[in-house]
mmCIF file of C-alpha atoms in Angstrom:
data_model
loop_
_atom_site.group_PDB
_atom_site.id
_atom_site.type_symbol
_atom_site.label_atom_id
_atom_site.label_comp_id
_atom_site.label_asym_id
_atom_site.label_seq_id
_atom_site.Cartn_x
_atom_site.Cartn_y
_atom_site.Cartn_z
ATOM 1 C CA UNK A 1 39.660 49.151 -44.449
ATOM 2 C CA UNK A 2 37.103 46.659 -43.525
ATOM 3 C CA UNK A 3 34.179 46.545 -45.922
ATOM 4 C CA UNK A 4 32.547 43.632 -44.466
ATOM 5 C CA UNK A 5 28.824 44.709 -43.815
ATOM 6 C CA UNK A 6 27.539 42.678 -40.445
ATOM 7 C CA UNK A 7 24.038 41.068 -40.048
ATOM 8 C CA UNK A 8 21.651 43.047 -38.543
ATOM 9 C CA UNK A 9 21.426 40.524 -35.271
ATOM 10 C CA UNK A 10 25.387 40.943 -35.031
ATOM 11 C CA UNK A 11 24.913 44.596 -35.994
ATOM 12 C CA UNK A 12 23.538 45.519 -32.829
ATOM 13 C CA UNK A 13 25.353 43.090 -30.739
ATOM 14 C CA UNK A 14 28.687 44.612 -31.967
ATOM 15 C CA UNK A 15 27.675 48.420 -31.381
ATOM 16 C CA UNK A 16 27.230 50.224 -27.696
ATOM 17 C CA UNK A 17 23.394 50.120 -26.280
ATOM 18 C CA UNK A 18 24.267 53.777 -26.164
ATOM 19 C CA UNK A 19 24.771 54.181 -29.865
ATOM 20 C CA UNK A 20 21.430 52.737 -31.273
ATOM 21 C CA UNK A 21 19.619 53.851 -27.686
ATOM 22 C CA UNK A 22 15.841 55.360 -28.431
ATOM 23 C CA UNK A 23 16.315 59.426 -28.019
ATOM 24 C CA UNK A 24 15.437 60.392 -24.372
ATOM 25 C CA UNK A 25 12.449 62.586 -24.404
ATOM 26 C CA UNK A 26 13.636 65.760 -22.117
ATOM 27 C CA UNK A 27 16.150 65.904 -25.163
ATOM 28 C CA UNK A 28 13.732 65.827 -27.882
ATOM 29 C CA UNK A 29 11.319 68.046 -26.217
ATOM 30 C CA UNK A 30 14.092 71.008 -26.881
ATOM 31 C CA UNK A 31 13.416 70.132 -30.338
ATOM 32 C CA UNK A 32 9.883 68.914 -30.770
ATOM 33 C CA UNK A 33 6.810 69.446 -29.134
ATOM 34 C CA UNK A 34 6.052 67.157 -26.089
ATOM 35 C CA UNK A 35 3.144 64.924 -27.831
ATOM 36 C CA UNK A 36 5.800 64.745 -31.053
ATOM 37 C CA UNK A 37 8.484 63.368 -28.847
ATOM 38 C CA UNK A 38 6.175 60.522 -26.987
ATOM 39 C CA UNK A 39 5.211 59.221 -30.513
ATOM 40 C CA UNK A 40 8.433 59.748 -31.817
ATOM 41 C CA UNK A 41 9.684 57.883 -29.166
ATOM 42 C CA UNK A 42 6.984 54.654 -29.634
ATOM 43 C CA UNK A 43 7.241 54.679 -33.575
ATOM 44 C CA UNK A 44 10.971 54.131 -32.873
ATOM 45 C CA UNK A 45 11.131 50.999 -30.131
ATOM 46 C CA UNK A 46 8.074 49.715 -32.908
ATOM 47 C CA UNK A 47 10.632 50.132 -35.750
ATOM 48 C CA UNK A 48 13.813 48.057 -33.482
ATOM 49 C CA UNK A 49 11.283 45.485 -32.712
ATOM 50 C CA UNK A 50 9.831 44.867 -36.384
ATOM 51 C CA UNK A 51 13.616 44.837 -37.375
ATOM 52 C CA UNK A 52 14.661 42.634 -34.264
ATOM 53 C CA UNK A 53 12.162 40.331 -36.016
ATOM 54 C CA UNK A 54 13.523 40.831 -40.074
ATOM 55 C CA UNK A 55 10.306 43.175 -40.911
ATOM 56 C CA UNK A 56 12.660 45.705 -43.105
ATOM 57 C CA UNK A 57 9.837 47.190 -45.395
ATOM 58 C CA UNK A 58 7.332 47.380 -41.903
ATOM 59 C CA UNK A 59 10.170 49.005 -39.595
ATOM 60 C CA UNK A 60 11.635 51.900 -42.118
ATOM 61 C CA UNK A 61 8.488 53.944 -42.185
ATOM 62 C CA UNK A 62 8.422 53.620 -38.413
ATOM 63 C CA UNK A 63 11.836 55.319 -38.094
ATOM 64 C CA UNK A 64 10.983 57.731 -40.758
ATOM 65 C CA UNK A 65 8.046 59.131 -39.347
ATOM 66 C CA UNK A 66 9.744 59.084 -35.846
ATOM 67 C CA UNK A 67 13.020 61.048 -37.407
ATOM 68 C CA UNK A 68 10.200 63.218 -39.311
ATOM 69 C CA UNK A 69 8.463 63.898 -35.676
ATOM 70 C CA UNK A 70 11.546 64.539 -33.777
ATOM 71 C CA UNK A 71 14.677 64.383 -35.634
ATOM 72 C CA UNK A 72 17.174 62.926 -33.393
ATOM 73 C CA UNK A 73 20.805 61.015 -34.482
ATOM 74 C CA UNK A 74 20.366 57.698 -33.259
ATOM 75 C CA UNK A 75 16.781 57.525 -35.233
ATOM 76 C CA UNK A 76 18.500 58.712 -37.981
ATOM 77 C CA UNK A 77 21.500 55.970 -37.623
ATOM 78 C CA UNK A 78 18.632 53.156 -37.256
ATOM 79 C CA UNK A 79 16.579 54.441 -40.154
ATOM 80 C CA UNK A 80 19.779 54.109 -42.638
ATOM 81 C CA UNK A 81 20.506 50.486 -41.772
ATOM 82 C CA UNK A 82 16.680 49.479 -41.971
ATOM 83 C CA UNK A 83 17.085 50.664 -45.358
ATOM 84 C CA UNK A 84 20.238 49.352 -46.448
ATOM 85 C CA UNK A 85 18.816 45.806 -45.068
ATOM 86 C CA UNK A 86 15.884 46.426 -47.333
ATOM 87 C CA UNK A 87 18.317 46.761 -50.413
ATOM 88 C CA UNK A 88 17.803 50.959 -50.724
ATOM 89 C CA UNK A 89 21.461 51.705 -50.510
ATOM 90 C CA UNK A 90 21.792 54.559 -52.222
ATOM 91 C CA UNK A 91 18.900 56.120 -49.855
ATOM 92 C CA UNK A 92 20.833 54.693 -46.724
ATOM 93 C CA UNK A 93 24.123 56.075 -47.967
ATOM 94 C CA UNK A 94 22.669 59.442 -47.212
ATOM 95 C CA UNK A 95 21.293 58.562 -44.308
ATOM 96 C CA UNK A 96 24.571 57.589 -42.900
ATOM 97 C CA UNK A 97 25.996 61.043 -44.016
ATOM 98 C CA UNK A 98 23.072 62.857 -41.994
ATOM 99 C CA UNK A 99 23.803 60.319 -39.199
ATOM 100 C CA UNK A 100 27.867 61.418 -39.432
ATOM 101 C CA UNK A 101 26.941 64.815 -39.148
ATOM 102 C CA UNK A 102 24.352 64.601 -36.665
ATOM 103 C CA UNK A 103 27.328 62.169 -34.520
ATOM 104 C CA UNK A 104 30.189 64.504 -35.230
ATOM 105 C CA UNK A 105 28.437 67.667 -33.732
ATOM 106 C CA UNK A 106 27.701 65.892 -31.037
ATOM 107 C CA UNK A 107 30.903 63.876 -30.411
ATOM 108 C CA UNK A 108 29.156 60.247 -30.492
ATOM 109 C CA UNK A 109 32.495 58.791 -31.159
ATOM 110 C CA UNK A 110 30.875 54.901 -31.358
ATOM 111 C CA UNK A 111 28.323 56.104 -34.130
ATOM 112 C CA UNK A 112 30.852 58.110 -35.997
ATOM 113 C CA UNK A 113 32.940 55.181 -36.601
ATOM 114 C CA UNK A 114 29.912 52.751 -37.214
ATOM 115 C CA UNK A 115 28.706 55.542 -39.659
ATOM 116 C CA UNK A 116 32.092 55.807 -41.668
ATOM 117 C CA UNK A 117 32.429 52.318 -41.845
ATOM 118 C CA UNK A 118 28.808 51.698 -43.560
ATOM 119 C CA UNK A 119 29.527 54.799 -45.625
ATOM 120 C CA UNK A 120 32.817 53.078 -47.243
ATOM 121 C CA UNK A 121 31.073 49.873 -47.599
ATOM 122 C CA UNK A 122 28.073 51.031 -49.500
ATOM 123 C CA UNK A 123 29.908 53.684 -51.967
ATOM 124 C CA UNK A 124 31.441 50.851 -54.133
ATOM 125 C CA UNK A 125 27.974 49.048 -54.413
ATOM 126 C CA UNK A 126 26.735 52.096 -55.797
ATOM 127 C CA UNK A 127 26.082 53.613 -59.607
ATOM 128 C CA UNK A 128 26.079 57.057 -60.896
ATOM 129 C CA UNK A 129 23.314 58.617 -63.087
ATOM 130 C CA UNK A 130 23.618 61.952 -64.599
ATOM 131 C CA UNK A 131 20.737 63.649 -66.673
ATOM 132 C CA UNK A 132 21.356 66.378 -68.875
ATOM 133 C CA UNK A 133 19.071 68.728 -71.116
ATOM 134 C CA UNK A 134 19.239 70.399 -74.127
ATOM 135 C CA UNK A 135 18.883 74.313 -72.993
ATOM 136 C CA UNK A 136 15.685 74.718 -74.933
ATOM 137 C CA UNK A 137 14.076 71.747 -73.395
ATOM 138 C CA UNK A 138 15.565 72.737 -69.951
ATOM 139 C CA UNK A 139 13.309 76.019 -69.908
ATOM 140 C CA UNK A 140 10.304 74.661 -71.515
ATOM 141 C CA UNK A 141 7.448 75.680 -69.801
ATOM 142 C CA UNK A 142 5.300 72.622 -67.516
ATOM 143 C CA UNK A 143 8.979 70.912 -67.324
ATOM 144 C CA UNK A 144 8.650 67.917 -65.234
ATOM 145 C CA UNK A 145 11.398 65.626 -65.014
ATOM 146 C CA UNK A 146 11.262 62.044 -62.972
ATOM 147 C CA UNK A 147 13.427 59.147 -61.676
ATOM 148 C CA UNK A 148 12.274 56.047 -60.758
ATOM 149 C CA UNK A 149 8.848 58.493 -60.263
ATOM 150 C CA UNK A 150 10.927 61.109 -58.060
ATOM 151 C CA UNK A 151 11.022 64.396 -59.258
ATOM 152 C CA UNK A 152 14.393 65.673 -60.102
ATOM 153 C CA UNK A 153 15.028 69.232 -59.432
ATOM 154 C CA UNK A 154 16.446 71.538 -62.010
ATOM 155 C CA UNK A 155 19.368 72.345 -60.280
ATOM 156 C CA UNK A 156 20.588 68.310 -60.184
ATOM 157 C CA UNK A 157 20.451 68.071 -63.882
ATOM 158 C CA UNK A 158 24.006 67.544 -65.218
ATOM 159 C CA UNK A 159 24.934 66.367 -61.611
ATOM 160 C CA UNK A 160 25.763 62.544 -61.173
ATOM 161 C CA UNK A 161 23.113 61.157 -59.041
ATOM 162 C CA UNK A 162 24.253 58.027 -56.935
ATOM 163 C CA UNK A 163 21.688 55.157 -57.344
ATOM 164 C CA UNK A 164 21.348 51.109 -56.681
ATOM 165 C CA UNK A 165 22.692 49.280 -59.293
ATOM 166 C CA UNK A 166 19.374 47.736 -61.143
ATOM 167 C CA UNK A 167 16.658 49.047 -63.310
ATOM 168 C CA UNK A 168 15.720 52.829 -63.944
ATOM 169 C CA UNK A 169 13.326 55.005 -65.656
ATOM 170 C CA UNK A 170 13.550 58.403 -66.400
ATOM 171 C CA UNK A 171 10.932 60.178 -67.594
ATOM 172 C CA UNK A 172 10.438 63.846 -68.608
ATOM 173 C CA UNK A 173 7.273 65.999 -69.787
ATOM 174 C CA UNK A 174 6.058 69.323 -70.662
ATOM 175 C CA UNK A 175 3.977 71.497 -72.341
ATOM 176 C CA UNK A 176 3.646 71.208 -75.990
ATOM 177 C CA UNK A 177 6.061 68.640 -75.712
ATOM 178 C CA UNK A 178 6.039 64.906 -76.298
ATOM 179 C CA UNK A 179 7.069 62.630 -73.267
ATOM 180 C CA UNK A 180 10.006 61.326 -73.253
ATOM 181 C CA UNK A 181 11.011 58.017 -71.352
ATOM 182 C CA UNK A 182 14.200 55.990 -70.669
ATOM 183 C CA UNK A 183 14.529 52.789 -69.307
ATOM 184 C CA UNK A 184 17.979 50.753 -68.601
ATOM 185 C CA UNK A 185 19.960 48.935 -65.888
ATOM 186 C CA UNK A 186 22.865 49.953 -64.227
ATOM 187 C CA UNK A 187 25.468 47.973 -62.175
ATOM 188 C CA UNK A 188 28.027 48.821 -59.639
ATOM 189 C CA UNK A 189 30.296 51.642 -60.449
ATOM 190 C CA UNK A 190 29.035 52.337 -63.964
ATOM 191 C CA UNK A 191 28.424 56.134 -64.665
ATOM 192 C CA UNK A 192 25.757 56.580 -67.470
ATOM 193 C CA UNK A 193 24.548 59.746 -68.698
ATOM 194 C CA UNK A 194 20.998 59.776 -69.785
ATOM 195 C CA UNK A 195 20.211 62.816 -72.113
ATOM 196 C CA UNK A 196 16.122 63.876 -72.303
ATOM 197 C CA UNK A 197 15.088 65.224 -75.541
ATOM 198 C CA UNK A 198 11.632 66.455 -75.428
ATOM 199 C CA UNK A 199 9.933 66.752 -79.266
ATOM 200 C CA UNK A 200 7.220 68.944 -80.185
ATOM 201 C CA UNK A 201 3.935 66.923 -80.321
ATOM 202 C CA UNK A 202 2.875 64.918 -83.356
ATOM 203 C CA UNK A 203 0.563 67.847 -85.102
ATOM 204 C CA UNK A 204 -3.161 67.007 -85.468
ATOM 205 C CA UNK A 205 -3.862 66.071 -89.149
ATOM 206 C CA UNK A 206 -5.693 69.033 -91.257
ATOM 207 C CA UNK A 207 -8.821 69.284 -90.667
ATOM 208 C CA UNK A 208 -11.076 68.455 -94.030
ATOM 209 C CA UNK A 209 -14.093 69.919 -94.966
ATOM 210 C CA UNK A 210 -16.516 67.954 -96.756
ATOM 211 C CA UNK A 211 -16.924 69.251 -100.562
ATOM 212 C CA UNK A 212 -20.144 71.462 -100.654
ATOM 213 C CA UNK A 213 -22.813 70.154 -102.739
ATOM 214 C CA UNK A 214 -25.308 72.726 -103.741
ATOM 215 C CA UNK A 215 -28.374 71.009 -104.814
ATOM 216 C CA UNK A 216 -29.611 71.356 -108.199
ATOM 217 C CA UNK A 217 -31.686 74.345 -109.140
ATOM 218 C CA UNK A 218 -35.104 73.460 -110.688
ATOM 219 C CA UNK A 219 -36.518 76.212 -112.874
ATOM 220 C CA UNK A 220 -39.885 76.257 -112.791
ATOM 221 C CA UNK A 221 -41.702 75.374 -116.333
ATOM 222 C CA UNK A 222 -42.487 77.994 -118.491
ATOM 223 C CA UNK A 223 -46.139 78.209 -118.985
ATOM 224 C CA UNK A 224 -47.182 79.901 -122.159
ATOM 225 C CA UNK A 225 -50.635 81.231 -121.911
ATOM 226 C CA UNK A 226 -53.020 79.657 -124.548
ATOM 227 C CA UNK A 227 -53.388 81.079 -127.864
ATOM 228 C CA UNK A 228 -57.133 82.782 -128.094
ATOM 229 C CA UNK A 229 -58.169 83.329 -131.778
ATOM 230 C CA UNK A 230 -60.946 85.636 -132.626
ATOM 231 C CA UNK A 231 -63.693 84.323 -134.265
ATOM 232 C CA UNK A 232 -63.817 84.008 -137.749
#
């Protein structure tokens, strides 16, 4: 199978106009509301010309906001290989799923075999992260769990997570808890399992009272009345 990933310029040389073609309005307006579609439509030709020109990081927002406004497949298709130009493979591998889906049900034969391609290509570039709890620390209450600063859900703990190979963090908190924090780097293919431990919080020292000092207690002086003699 070829694996060979093409150059963006040769990328849409090599594919039909009709595969990468901006999503006709009258379609999208079954979808979306009219205004939605006609900026839809103008954040995507803005996202195609920032990548015709190599602006990766500028263009992905562009077709994210235009997928977000009126989902459509080819916006979907040109959103996952913005990212995978910008090095975000892992995002763009499910990008290309959505896109697969989105090109099967509607029998876009050209992007269904662009999609598979650049889903077999990606996969072996990719690592596999799984996080896992203690059951205690899984139910704690304020349980916030984070990687790379995304929150992870409950339900994908204990479920490999595919990520770009590179540096990670995962952090956890919650309440009477101690945060916990992992960082490490991953390369291709590597499955690592990264178990969060949350500790209960370092106890404030006692708290110590000062001795009491009472102060001294001054008795008055005893006053003896004078000694009156009669007269002799």
């Amino acid at each position: 199978m070829l694996r060979r990933v093409l150059p963006l310029g040769l990328l849409f040389l090599a594919m039909p106009t009709a595969a990468f073609a901006a999503p006709r309005l009258p379609a999208l307006a079954d979808t979306a509301p009219a205004d939605n579609a006609t900026i839809a439509s103008a954040l995507f030709e803005e996202g195609r010309k920032l990548v015709a020109a190599g602006k990766y990081e500028e263009a992905c927002p562009k077709f994210a906001e235009s997928q977000r406004l009126a989902p459509a497949g080819g916006t979907i298709l040109n959103l996952a290989v913005c990212h995978e130009k910008s090095g975000k493979k892992a995002l763009a591998l499910t990008e290309y799923e959505s896109a697969l889906a989105v090109a099967t049900r509607e029998n876009r034969k050209e992007r269904i075999v662009f999609a598979k391609k650049q889903i077999a290509a990606i996969e072996p570039l990719l690592a596999r992260v799984t996080v896992r709890l203690p059951t205690d620390d899984a139910t704690a209450a304020g349980l916030e769990v984070r990687m790379d600063g995304l929150a992870l859900p409950q339900a994908a703990f204990g479920i490999a997570v595919k990520v770009d190979a590179g540096p990670h963090v995962v952090t956890a908190q919650a309440d009477q808890k101690r945060e916990f924090r992992s960082e490490f780097e991953i390369v291709a293919k590597e499955a690592k399992e990264v178990v969060v431990t949350l500790s209960p919080p370092i106890p404030d020292p006692p708290k110590v009272e000062p001795p009491k000092v009472e102060p001294p207690k001054v008795e008055p002086p005893k006053v003896e009345p004078p000694k009156v003699e009669p007269p002799k």
